[in-house]
Amino acid sequence: MSDAPRHVVELAERRAKARAERQYGAADALRREIEQAGWLVRDTAAGFELREKPLFEVWPSVRSIPISAVTDDRVEGRLPPIDHSLEWGAGEEESEGAHTWEPHPVADAMVHAQQIWDSTLAVNRLDEAGIDLERQRIETHEVKVGVGLVVDGWGEDVRECVSALLEHTTAKILALDLGDLEGAGTALHELAEGHHERLTVWHVAETPHWRGGTAEWGACRMTLMRLDTSDVHVLMETSTVLEGDALTPLVAAINDGAVAAGWKGVEPAEGGMEWHEAGPGRVRGLLGYLMAVRRGAALGAFPEQARYYRNADLELSLALEGPLVVPGKRLPVRQGRHHTYHDVSHDYRDRESRRTYDRVLRMLRSS
């Protein structure tokens, strides 16, 4: 018997008596009262057993979560089509038939009015970056955005990451909690209670593959993408913290014709054995610390077989058809400790990284 309070035990005793007398309606009502008090009752050969009700529903595995979202990779929703002919630059002069990612001149009357409203003081209340961001918000306000988080521990990091998303963006947040490690699932539950319209959490009993469990990175990411119903899906690590609106510039780049846009871009060296930092402008690969992608396009390209995150972002980048872009303006993002890299065994990290990179090399050689 658990340490249930006396009034809960009395409810369970009354329920057992009602069942014995075949008063099943009364027994069901008493079960509900017990659950409302925060306890679960289970019938046993000796009578009944009480245990504390979990804070949240826990699915047995990632794959057991029912998927109800529209996952047709042909649906683009509110986004214009991908423009494969675009030549994205980093601010150089536009040549005939080419486009750069640098913001266009602001012509919107509302923004122009904001610039000049306090002319008596000769003060421009909006700097150039602010004007550009406001223009992008106006142009992309109908685009639905969802942020996917695979949560594999470190509750305080999760709380900081999600709180920043809630503060600086209007995106929906979809979080997959693997095993409530280090209180991460509990932190998500507490945040969701105050922001249920923005934050949806699925808790599973599985723990991450990289920590000896069975929940593989690719399957987790693909599940989040299928659960999402947004036009743009954002892959984000919980070690990444926004210090401002970093999503709007990414969505704006996609709205302008890119298939994906990210915080950090890379290019392969000759032979493909190393990658170096690249951007702003068009790049060959985007890193998954913060990466926005057309959800429809990603559904048909995502490396679901990847068991570990490392190099899977490169595999996704190479599988996407269309321009990949790093914005021309510095994004307000801070990178914390990336536990999934630094706190994993070297043997596991090297083995699984090589497994994925073998596929990356094959893709590079065939392109």
mmCIF file of C-alpha atoms in Angstrom:
data_model
loop_
_atom_site.group_PDB
_atom_site.id
_atom_site.type_symbol
_atom_site.label_atom_id
_atom_site.label_comp_id
_atom_site.label_asym_id
_atom_site.label_seq_id
_atom_site.Cartn_x
_atom_site.Cartn_y
_atom_site.Cartn_z
ATOM 1 C CA MET A 1 0.000 0.000 0.000
ATOM 2 C CA SER A 2 1.225 3.490 -0.829
ATOM 3 C CA ASP A 3 1.306 6.521 1.455
ATOM 4 C CA ALA A 4 -1.975 7.842 0.086
ATOM 5 C CA PRO A 5 -3.812 10.317 2.337
ATOM 6 C CA ARG A 6 -6.617 8.919 4.454
ATOM 7 C CA HIS A 7 -9.450 10.486 2.430
ATOM 8 C CA VAL A 8 -8.125 8.863 -0.771
ATOM 9 C CA VAL A 9 -7.894 5.476 0.952
ATOM 10 C CA GLU A 10 -11.495 5.891 2.102
ATOM 11 C CA LEU A 11 -12.588 6.644 -1.476
ATOM 12 C CA ALA A 12 -10.805 3.484 -2.647
ATOM 13 C CA GLU A 13 -12.466 1.419 0.089
ATOM 14 C CA ARG A 14 -15.898 2.764 -0.903
ATOM 15 C CA ARG A 15 -15.128 1.972 -4.546
ATOM 16 C CA ALA A 16 -14.123 -1.608 -3.652
ATOM 17 C CA LYS A 17 -17.397 -2.024 -1.758
ATOM 18 C CA ALA A 18 -19.401 -0.606 -4.700
ATOM 19 C CA ARG A 19 -17.714 -3.040 -7.072
ATOM 20 C CA ALA A 20 -18.422 -5.944 -4.752
ATOM 21 C CA GLU A 21 -22.094 -4.925 -4.791
ATOM 22 C CA ARG A 22 -21.979 -4.541 -8.598
ATOM 23 C CA GLN A 23 -22.688 -0.826 -8.411
ATOM 24 C CA TYR A 24 -20.345 -0.132 -11.306
ATOM 25 C CA GLY A 25 -21.583 3.399 -12.037
ATOM 26 C CA ALA A 26 -20.820 4.437 -8.460
ATOM 27 C CA ALA A 27 -17.447 2.668 -8.644
ATOM 28 C CA ASP A 28 -16.515 4.597 -11.814
ATOM 29 C CA ALA A 29 -17.497 7.891 -10.191
ATOM 30 C CA LEU A 30 -15.315 7.102 -7.173
ATOM 31 C CA ARG A 31 -12.395 6.218 -9.475
ATOM 32 C CA ARG A 32 -12.694 9.664 -11.060
ATOM 33 C CA GLU A 33 -12.675 11.297 -7.613
ATOM 34 C CA ILE A 34 -9.522 9.376 -6.736
ATOM 35 C CA GLU A 35 -7.835 10.507 -9.967
ATOM 36 C CA GLN A 36 -8.864 14.108 -9.380
ATOM 37 C CA ALA A 37 -7.140 13.862 -6.004
ATOM 38 C CA GLY A 38 -3.916 12.911 -7.811
ATOM 39 C CA TRP A 39 -3.960 9.126 -7.365
ATOM 40 C CA LEU A 40 -4.538 6.019 -9.454
ATOM 41 C CA VAL A 41 -6.296 2.895 -8.167
ATOM 42 C CA ARG A 42 -5.640 -0.613 -9.465
ATOM 43 C CA ASP A 43 -7.611 -3.709 -8.520
ATOM 44 C CA THR A 44 -5.568 -6.592 -7.060
ATOM 45 C CA ALA A 45 -6.284 -10.039 -5.666
ATOM 46 C CA ALA A 46 -5.975 -8.575 -2.171
ATOM 47 C CA GLY A 47 -8.340 -5.673 -2.898
ATOM 48 C CA PHE A 48 -6.773 -2.559 -4.415
ATOM 49 C CA GLU A 49 -3.521 -0.659 -4.781
ATOM 50 C CA LEU A 50 -3.019 3.127 -4.841
ATOM 51 C CA ARG A 51 -0.160 5.006 -6.485
ATOM 52 C CA GLU A 52 0.434 8.654 -7.218
ATOM 53 C CA LYS A 53 -0.856 9.819 -10.578
ATOM 54 C CA PRO A 54 1.978 10.983 -12.888
ATOM 55 C CA LEU A 55 2.124 14.688 -13.688
ATOM 56 C CA PHE A 56 1.631 13.903 -17.361
ATOM 57 C CA GLU A 57 0.641 11.137 -19.738
ATOM 58 C CA VAL A 58 3.607 9.022 -20.838
ATOM 59 C CA TRP A 59 3.623 7.150 -24.135
ATOM 60 C CA PRO A 60 5.552 3.851 -24.116
ATOM 61 C CA SER A 61 7.627 4.776 -27.184
ATOM 62 C CA VAL A 62 8.110 7.466 -29.816
ATOM 63 C CA ARG A 63 6.492 5.310 -32.482
ATOM 64 C CA SER A 64 3.410 4.730 -30.313
ATOM 65 C CA ILE A 65 2.404 8.417 -30.539
ATOM 66 C CA PRO A 66 -0.577 8.695 -32.909
ATOM 67 C CA ILE A 67 0.159 10.875 -35.921
ATOM 68 C CA SER A 68 -2.784 12.925 -37.124
ATOM 69 C CA ALA A 69 -1.078 15.790 -38.981
ATOM 70 C CA VAL A 70 -1.251 16.255 -42.744
ATOM 71 C CA THR A 71 2.090 14.928 -43.970
ATOM 72 C CA ASP A 72 1.640 15.121 -47.743
ATOM 73 C CA ASP A 73 4.995 16.414 -48.987
ATOM 74 C CA ARG A 74 3.291 18.114 -51.914
ATOM 75 C CA VAL A 75 1.407 20.542 -49.666
ATOM 76 C CA GLU A 76 3.177 23.904 -49.368
ATOM 77 C CA GLY A 77 0.389 25.808 -47.631
ATOM 78 C CA ARG A 78 0.988 29.554 -47.572
ATOM 79 C CA LEU A 79 4.481 29.491 -49.079
ATOM 80 C CA PRO A 80 5.314 30.416 -52.664
ATOM 81 C CA PRO A 81 7.023 27.647 -54.663
ATOM 82 C CA ILE A 82 10.744 26.957 -54.380
ATOM 83 C CA ASP A 83 12.688 28.978 -56.944
ATOM 84 C CA HIS A 84 15.493 26.685 -58.103
ATOM 85 C CA SER A 85 16.872 29.378 -60.427
ATOM 86 C CA LEU A 86 17.675 31.856 -57.677
ATOM 87 C CA GLU A 87 21.307 32.809 -57.212
ATOM 88 C CA TRP A 88 21.460 33.928 -53.608
ATOM 89 C CA GLY A 89 24.254 36.300 -52.732
ATOM 90 C CA ALA A 90 25.642 37.871 -49.596
ATOM 91 C CA GLY A 91 24.998 41.490 -50.437
ATOM 92 C CA GLU A 92 26.919 41.940 -53.675
ATOM 93 C CA GLU A 93 25.387 43.911 -56.538
ATOM 94 C CA GLU A 94 22.572 42.124 -58.288
ATOM 95 C CA SER A 95 23.336 40.942 -61.770
ATOM 96 C CA GLU A 96 20.619 40.607 -64.363
ATOM 97 C CA GLY A 97 18.297 37.742 -63.480
ATOM 98 C CA ALA A 98 19.929 37.156 -60.101
ATOM 99 C CA HIS A 99 18.771 37.837 -56.554
ATOM 100 C CA THR A 100 20.576 38.631 -53.354
ATOM 101 C CA TRP A 101 19.304 37.930 -49.877
ATOM 102 C CA GLU A 102 19.928 41.465 -48.648
ATOM 103 C CA PRO A 103 16.678 43.197 -47.608
ATOM 104 C CA HIS A 104 14.793 45.097 -50.271
ATOM 105 C CA PRO A 105 14.170 48.874 -49.905
ATOM 106 C CA VAL A 106 11.311 49.535 -47.517
ATOM 107 C CA ALA A 107 8.255 50.899 -49.286
ATOM 108 C CA ASP A 108 5.579 49.987 -46.806
ATOM 109 C CA ALA A 109 3.707 53.134 -45.785
ATOM 110 C CA MET A 110 3.306 52.080 -42.170
ATOM 111 C CA VAL A 111 7.011 51.463 -41.677
ATOM 112 C CA HIS A 112 7.874 54.697 -43.497
ATOM 113 C CA ALA A 113 5.553 56.588 -41.189
ATOM 114 C CA GLN A 114 7.278 55.059 -38.183
ATOM 115 C CA GLN A 115 10.603 56.375 -39.472
ATOM 116 C CA ILE A 116 9.544 59.991 -39.722
ATOM 117 C CA TRP A 117 6.824 60.425 -37.100
ATOM 118 C CA ASP A 118 9.111 62.279 -34.657
ATOM 119 C CA SER A 119 10.719 64.587 -37.198
ATOM 120 C CA THR A 120 10.737 67.511 -34.769
ATOM 121 C CA LEU A 121 13.499 65.783 -32.828
ATOM 122 C CA ALA A 122 15.182 64.580 -36.018
ATOM 123 C CA VAL A 123 15.423 61.114 -34.441
ATOM 124 C CA ASN A 124 14.908 57.914 -36.374
ATOM 125 C CA ARG A 125 13.220 55.618 -33.870
ATOM 126 C CA LEU A 126 13.897 52.504 -35.946
ATOM 127 C CA ASP A 127 17.368 51.520 -37.074
ATOM 128 C CA GLU A 128 17.902 49.802 -40.389
ATOM 129 C CA ALA A 129 17.914 46.331 -38.889
ATOM 130 C CA GLY A 130 14.670 47.004 -37.055
ATOM 131 C CA ILE A 131 12.995 48.223 -40.224
ATOM 132 C CA ASP A 132 14.148 45.169 -42.139
ATOM 133 C CA LEU A 133 12.846 42.836 -39.441
ATOM 134 C CA GLU A 134 9.490 44.603 -39.311
ATOM 135 C CA ARG A 135 9.160 44.351 -43.078
ATOM 136 C CA GLN A 136 9.906 40.646 -42.914
ATOM 137 C CA ARG A 137 7.315 40.153 -40.178
ATOM 138 C CA ILE A 138 4.692 41.873 -42.330
ATOM 139 C CA GLU A 139 5.580 39.781 -45.375
ATOM 140 C CA THR A 140 5.551 36.455 -43.513
ATOM 141 C CA HIS A 141 2.778 36.964 -40.956
ATOM 142 C CA GLU A 142 0.540 34.369 -42.647
ATOM 143 C CA VAL A 143 3.232 31.680 -42.756
ATOM 144 C CA LYS A 144 2.700 29.076 -40.034
ATOM 145 C CA VAL A 145 5.875 28.156 -38.159
ATOM 146 C CA GLY A 146 6.508 25.242 -35.789
ATOM 147 C CA VAL A 147 9.667 24.637 -33.732
ATOM 148 C CA GLY A 148 10.590 21.018 -33.006
ATOM 149 C CA LEU A 149 12.644 20.158 -29.896
ATOM 150 C CA VAL A 150 13.998 16.720 -29.026
ATOM 151 C CA VAL A 151 14.466 16.898 -25.258
ATOM 152 C CA ASP A 152 17.008 14.450 -23.851
ATOM 153 C CA GLY A 153 17.751 15.875 -20.409
ATOM 154 C CA TRP A 154 19.070 18.997 -18.648
ATOM 155 C CA GLY A 155 15.899 20.626 -17.394
ATOM 156 C CA GLU A 156 17.399 24.065 -16.788
ATOM 157 C CA ASP A 157 18.711 24.262 -20.348
ATOM 158 C CA VAL A 158 15.293 23.256 -21.648
ATOM 159 C CA ARG A 159 13.571 25.854 -19.515
ATOM 160 C CA GLU A 160 15.899 28.603 -20.809
ATOM 161 C CA CYS A 161 15.548 27.534 -24.454
ATOM 162 C CA VAL A 162 11.752 27.295 -24.401
ATOM 163 C CA SER A 163 11.288 30.480 -22.368
ATOM 164 C CA ALA A 164 13.324 32.408 -24.957
ATOM 165 C CA LEU A 165 11.215 30.963 -27.788
ATOM 166 C CA LEU A 166 8.039 32.007 -25.995
ATOM 167 C CA GLU A 167 9.399 35.508 -25.399
ATOM 168 C CA HIS A 168 10.909 36.293 -28.794
ATOM 169 C CA THR A 169 8.696 34.446 -31.289
ATOM 170 C CA THR A 170 5.075 33.604 -32.001
ATOM 171 C CA ALA A 171 5.853 30.103 -33.310
ATOM 172 C CA LYS A 172 4.180 26.953 -32.079
ATOM 173 C CA ILE A 173 6.587 24.760 -30.085
ATOM 174 C CA LEU A 174 6.476 20.967 -30.284
ATOM 175 C CA ALA A 175 8.622 19.113 -27.752
ATOM 176 C CA LEU A 176 9.360 15.400 -27.482
ATOM 177 C CA ASP A 177 10.507 14.497 -23.961
ATOM 178 C CA LEU A 178 12.608 11.340 -23.750
ATOM 179 C CA GLY A 179 12.350 9.855 -20.282
ATOM 180 C CA ASP A 180 12.104 13.028 -18.167
ATOM 181 C CA LEU A 181 15.883 12.939 -17.678
ATOM 182 C CA GLU A 182 17.308 15.509 -15.222
ATOM 183 C CA GLY A 183 13.797 16.887 -14.778
ATOM 184 C CA ALA A 184 13.511 18.063 -18.388
ATOM 185 C CA GLY A 185 10.034 16.598 -18.865
ATOM 186 C CA THR A 186 8.822 18.156 -15.637
ATOM 187 C CA ALA A 187 10.175 21.551 -16.750
ATOM 188 C CA LEU A 188 8.313 21.206 -20.044
ATOM 189 C CA HIS A 189 5.121 20.240 -18.235
ATOM 190 C CA GLU A 190 5.307 23.330 -16.025
ATOM 191 C CA LEU A 191 5.935 25.609 -19.022
ATOM 192 C CA ALA A 192 3.098 24.025 -21.002
ATOM 193 C CA GLU A 193 0.631 24.615 -18.167
ATOM 194 C CA GLY A 194 1.106 28.357 -18.600
ATOM 195 C CA HIS A 195 1.408 28.360 -22.409
ATOM 196 C CA HIS A 196 -0.824 25.527 -23.607
ATOM 197 C CA GLU A 197 -1.761 27.491 -26.726
ATOM 198 C CA ARG A 198 1.892 27.705 -27.803
ATOM 199 C CA LEU A 199 3.632 24.648 -26.355
ATOM 200 C CA THR A 200 2.643 21.012 -26.920
ATOM 201 C CA VAL A 201 4.616 18.249 -25.242
ATOM 202 C CA TRP A 202 4.706 14.501 -25.844
ATOM 203 C CA HIS A 203 6.342 12.513 -23.031
ATOM 204 C CA VAL A 204 7.665 9.033 -23.767
ATOM 205 C CA ALA A 205 9.182 6.360 -21.568
ATOM 206 C CA GLU A 206 12.003 5.704 -24.050
ATOM 207 C CA THR A 207 15.356 7.297 -23.368
ATOM 208 C CA PRO A 208 17.790 8.554 -26.057
ATOM 209 C CA HIS A 209 19.817 6.083 -28.077
ATOM 210 C CA TRP A 210 22.989 8.003 -27.277
ATOM 211 C CA ARG A 211 22.341 7.431 -23.564
ATOM 212 C CA GLY A 212 21.823 3.706 -23.977
ATOM 213 C CA GLY A 213 18.097 3.852 -24.750
ATOM 214 C CA THR A 214 16.047 3.015 -27.827
ATOM 215 C CA ALA A 215 14.822 6.451 -28.994
ATOM 216 C CA GLU A 216 16.816 7.250 -32.137
ATOM 217 C CA TRP A 217 17.399 10.842 -33.265
ATOM 218 C CA GLY A 218 16.025 10.469 -36.787
ATOM 219 C CA ALA A 219 12.823 8.765 -35.654
ATOM 220 C CA CYS A 220 12.283 11.448 -32.996
ATOM 221 C CA ARG A 221 12.811 14.285 -35.462
ATOM 222 C CA MET A 222 10.596 12.694 -38.090
ATOM 223 C CA THR A 223 7.816 12.183 -35.534
ATOM 224 C CA LEU A 224 7.922 15.864 -34.575
ATOM 225 C CA MET A 225 7.777 16.862 -38.235
ATOM 226 C CA ARG A 226 4.758 14.635 -38.813
ATOM 227 C CA LEU A 227 3.031 15.972 -35.706
ATOM 228 C CA ASP A 228 3.586 19.529 -36.945
ATOM 229 C CA THR A 229 1.011 21.129 -39.251
ATOM 230 C CA SER A 230 3.044 24.247 -40.047
ATOM 231 C CA ASP A 231 4.353 25.474 -43.393
ATOM 232 C CA VAL A 232 7.869 25.939 -41.989
ATOM 233 C CA HIS A 233 9.361 23.501 -39.500
ATOM 234 C CA VAL A 234 12.331 24.641 -37.397
ATOM 235 C CA LEU A 235 14.899 22.125 -36.204
ATOM 236 C CA MET A 236 16.453 23.460 -33.027
ATOM 237 C CA GLU A 237 18.695 22.117 -30.269
ATOM 238 C CA THR A 238 17.831 22.855 -26.646
ATOM 239 C CA SER A 239 21.381 24.201 -26.225
ATOM 240 C CA THR A 240 20.470 27.028 -28.621
ATOM 241 C CA VAL A 241 19.025 30.151 -26.976
ATOM 242 C CA LEU A 242 17.369 33.022 -28.829
ATOM 243 C CA GLU A 243 18.184 36.527 -27.614
ATOM 244 C CA GLY A 244 15.775 38.159 -30.072
ATOM 245 C CA ASP A 245 13.599 37.249 -33.043
ATOM 246 C CA ALA A 246 15.913 34.934 -34.975
ATOM 247 C CA LEU A 247 13.119 33.035 -36.733
ATOM 248 C CA THR A 248 11.607 35.786 -38.877
ATOM 249 C CA PRO A 249 14.739 36.233 -41.074
ATOM 250 C CA LEU A 250 14.848 32.471 -41.658
ATOM 251 C CA VAL A 251 11.180 32.326 -42.596
ATOM 252 C CA ALA A 252 11.617 35.379 -44.842
ATOM 253 C CA ALA A 253 14.397 33.635 -46.771
ATOM 254 C CA ILE A 254 12.152 30.614 -47.314
ATOM 255 C CA ASN A 255 9.282 32.892 -48.303
ATOM 256 C CA ASP A 256 11.609 34.410 -50.930
ATOM 257 C CA GLY A 257 12.160 30.994 -52.556
ATOM 258 C CA ALA A 258 14.696 29.034 -50.488
ATOM 259 C CA VAL A 259 13.938 25.485 -49.400
ATOM 260 C CA ALA A 260 15.722 26.005 -46.076
ATOM 261 C CA ALA A 261 17.542 28.695 -44.095
ATOM 262 C CA GLY A 262 19.744 28.432 -41.054
ATOM 263 C CA TRP A 263 21.876 30.146 -38.465
ATOM 264 C CA LYS A 264 25.135 28.468 -39.550
ATOM 265 C CA GLY A 265 26.136 27.389 -43.039
ATOM 266 C CA VAL A 266 28.961 25.149 -44.252
ATOM 267 C CA GLU A 267 30.659 24.108 -47.488
ATOM 268 C CA PRO A 268 32.535 20.857 -48.157
ATOM 269 C CA ALA A 269 36.250 20.964 -48.873
ATOM 270 C CA GLU A 270 37.588 19.086 -51.896
ATOM 271 C CA GLY A 271 37.009 15.386 -51.387
ATOM 272 C CA GLY A 272 34.260 16.030 -48.845
ATOM 273 C CA MET A 273 36.245 14.876 -45.813
ATOM 274 C CA GLU A 274 35.974 18.269 -44.092
ATOM 275 C CA TRP A 275 33.469 21.117 -44.041
ATOM 276 C CA HIS A 276 34.207 24.767 -43.354
ATOM 277 C CA GLU A 277 31.995 27.618 -42.217
ATOM 278 C CA ALA A 278 30.176 29.435 -45.035
ATOM 279 C CA GLY A 279 27.691 32.218 -45.596
ATOM 280 C CA PRO A 280 25.961 34.543 -45.556
ATOM 281 C CA GLY A 281 24.164 33.740 -48.786
ATOM 282 C CA ARG A 282 23.651 30.437 -50.507
ATOM 283 C CA VAL A 283 25.438 27.439 -48.961
ATOM 284 C CA ARG A 284 25.690 23.698 -49.517
ATOM 285 C CA GLY A 285 24.872 22.689 -45.965
ATOM 286 C CA LEU A 286 23.074 24.016 -42.883
ATOM 287 C CA LEU A 287 23.798 22.986 -39.303
ATOM 288 C CA GLY A 288 20.956 21.753 -37.141
ATOM 289 C CA TYR A 289 21.557 24.039 -34.154
ATOM 290 C CA LEU A 290 18.897 26.295 -35.702
ATOM 291 C CA MET A 291 17.563 25.442 -39.149
ATOM 292 C CA ALA A 292 14.202 26.272 -40.758
ATOM 293 C CA VAL A 293 12.907 24.199 -43.651
ATOM 294 C CA ARG A 294 9.780 23.857 -45.760
ATOM 295 C CA ARG A 295 8.044 21.046 -43.915
ATOM 296 C CA GLY A 296 6.664 19.500 -47.091
ATOM 297 C CA ALA A 297 10.114 19.313 -48.664
ATOM 298 C CA ALA A 298 11.755 17.948 -45.507
ATOM 299 C CA LEU A 299 9.248 15.115 -45.138
ATOM 300 C CA GLY A 300 10.559 13.570 -48.323
ATOM 301 C CA ALA A 301 14.237 14.171 -47.550
ATOM 302 C CA PHE A 302 14.716 13.640 -43.821
ATOM 303 C CA PRO A 303 17.295 10.992 -42.756
ATOM 304 C CA GLU A 304 14.977 9.033 -40.488
ATOM 305 C CA GLN A 305 17.524 6.204 -40.208
ATOM 306 C CA ALA A 306 20.046 8.406 -38.351
ATOM 307 C CA ARG A 307 20.420 7.147 -34.778
ATOM 308 C CA TYR A 308 22.534 10.128 -33.649
ATOM 309 C CA TYR A 309 22.270 13.788 -34.612
ATOM 310 C CA ARG A 310 25.832 14.399 -35.821
ATOM 311 C CA ASN A 311 26.162 14.792 -39.626
ATOM 312 C CA ALA A 312 22.444 14.108 -40.098
ATOM 313 C CA ASP A 313 21.936 17.836 -40.749
ATOM 314 C CA LEU A 314 24.421 17.569 -43.635
ATOM 315 C CA GLU A 315 22.567 14.525 -44.968
ATOM 316 C CA LEU A 316 19.302 16.458 -44.866
ATOM 317 C CA SER A 317 20.906 19.491 -46.509
ATOM 318 C CA LEU A 318 22.175 17.446 -49.447
ATOM 319 C CA ALA A 319 18.825 15.693 -49.883
ATOM 320 C CA LEU A 320 16.811 18.927 -50.077
ATOM 321 C CA GLU A 321 16.126 20.229 -53.575
ATOM 322 C CA GLY A 322 16.465 23.993 -53.754
ATOM 323 C CA PRO A 323 18.547 26.869 -52.362
ATOM 324 C CA LEU A 324 19.837 26.703 -48.778
ATOM 325 C CA VAL A 325 20.498 30.141 -47.309
ATOM 326 C CA VAL A 326 22.216 31.841 -44.363
ATOM 327 C CA PRO A 327 20.716 35.332 -43.760
ATOM 328 C CA GLY A 328 22.883 38.357 -44.384
ATOM 329 C CA LYS A 329 22.252 39.884 -40.958
ATOM 330 C CA ARG A 330 23.667 38.417 -37.746
ATOM 331 C CA LEU A 331 20.968 36.508 -35.880
ATOM 332 C CA PRO A 332 20.439 37.098 -32.144
ATOM 333 C CA VAL A 333 21.362 33.567 -31.039
ATOM 334 C CA ARG A 334 23.568 32.192 -28.278
ATOM 335 C CA GLN A 335 24.977 28.678 -28.175
ATOM 336 C CA GLY A 336 25.166 26.954 -24.802
ATOM 337 C CA ARG A 337 26.868 23.668 -23.963
ATOM 338 C CA HIS A 338 25.839 21.089 -26.537
ATOM 339 C CA HIS A 339 25.478 18.092 -24.235
ATOM 340 C CA THR A 340 24.655 15.671 -27.042
ATOM 341 C CA TYR A 341 28.178 16.230 -28.359
ATOM 342 C CA HIS A 342 30.300 16.985 -25.292
ATOM 343 C CA ASP A 343 28.684 14.575 -22.831
ATOM 344 C CA VAL A 344 28.508 11.454 -24.986
ATOM 345 C CA SER A 345 31.115 8.690 -25.031
ATOM 346 C CA HIS A 346 33.798 9.169 -27.663
ATOM 347 C CA ASP A 347 33.330 5.637 -28.999
ATOM 348 C CA TYR A 348 29.619 6.104 -29.520
ATOM 349 C CA ARG A 349 30.012 9.571 -31.045
ATOM 350 C CA ASP A 350 32.676 8.459 -33.512
ATOM 351 C CA ARG A 351 30.887 5.271 -34.512
ATOM 352 C CA GLU A 352 27.492 6.852 -35.153
ATOM 353 C CA SER A 353 28.985 9.970 -36.760
ATOM 354 C CA ARG A 354 30.875 7.788 -39.244
ATOM 355 C CA ARG A 355 27.778 5.725 -39.959
ATOM 356 C CA THR A 356 25.878 8.842 -41.048
ATOM 357 C CA TYR A 357 28.846 10.467 -42.780
ATOM 358 C CA ASP A 358 29.306 7.438 -45.014
ATOM 359 C CA ARG A 359 25.912 8.293 -46.490
ATOM 360 C CA VAL A 360 26.923 11.979 -46.769
ATOM 361 C CA LEU A 361 30.039 11.018 -48.747
ATOM 362 C CA ARG A 362 28.021 8.873 -51.125
ATOM 363 C CA MET A 363 25.668 11.776 -51.725
ATOM 364 C CA LEU A 364 28.574 14.175 -52.371
ATOM 365 C CA ARG A 365 30.208 11.787 -54.826
ATOM 366 C CA SER A 366 26.995 11.292 -56.764
ATOM 367 C CA SER A 367 26.199 15.010 -57.007
#
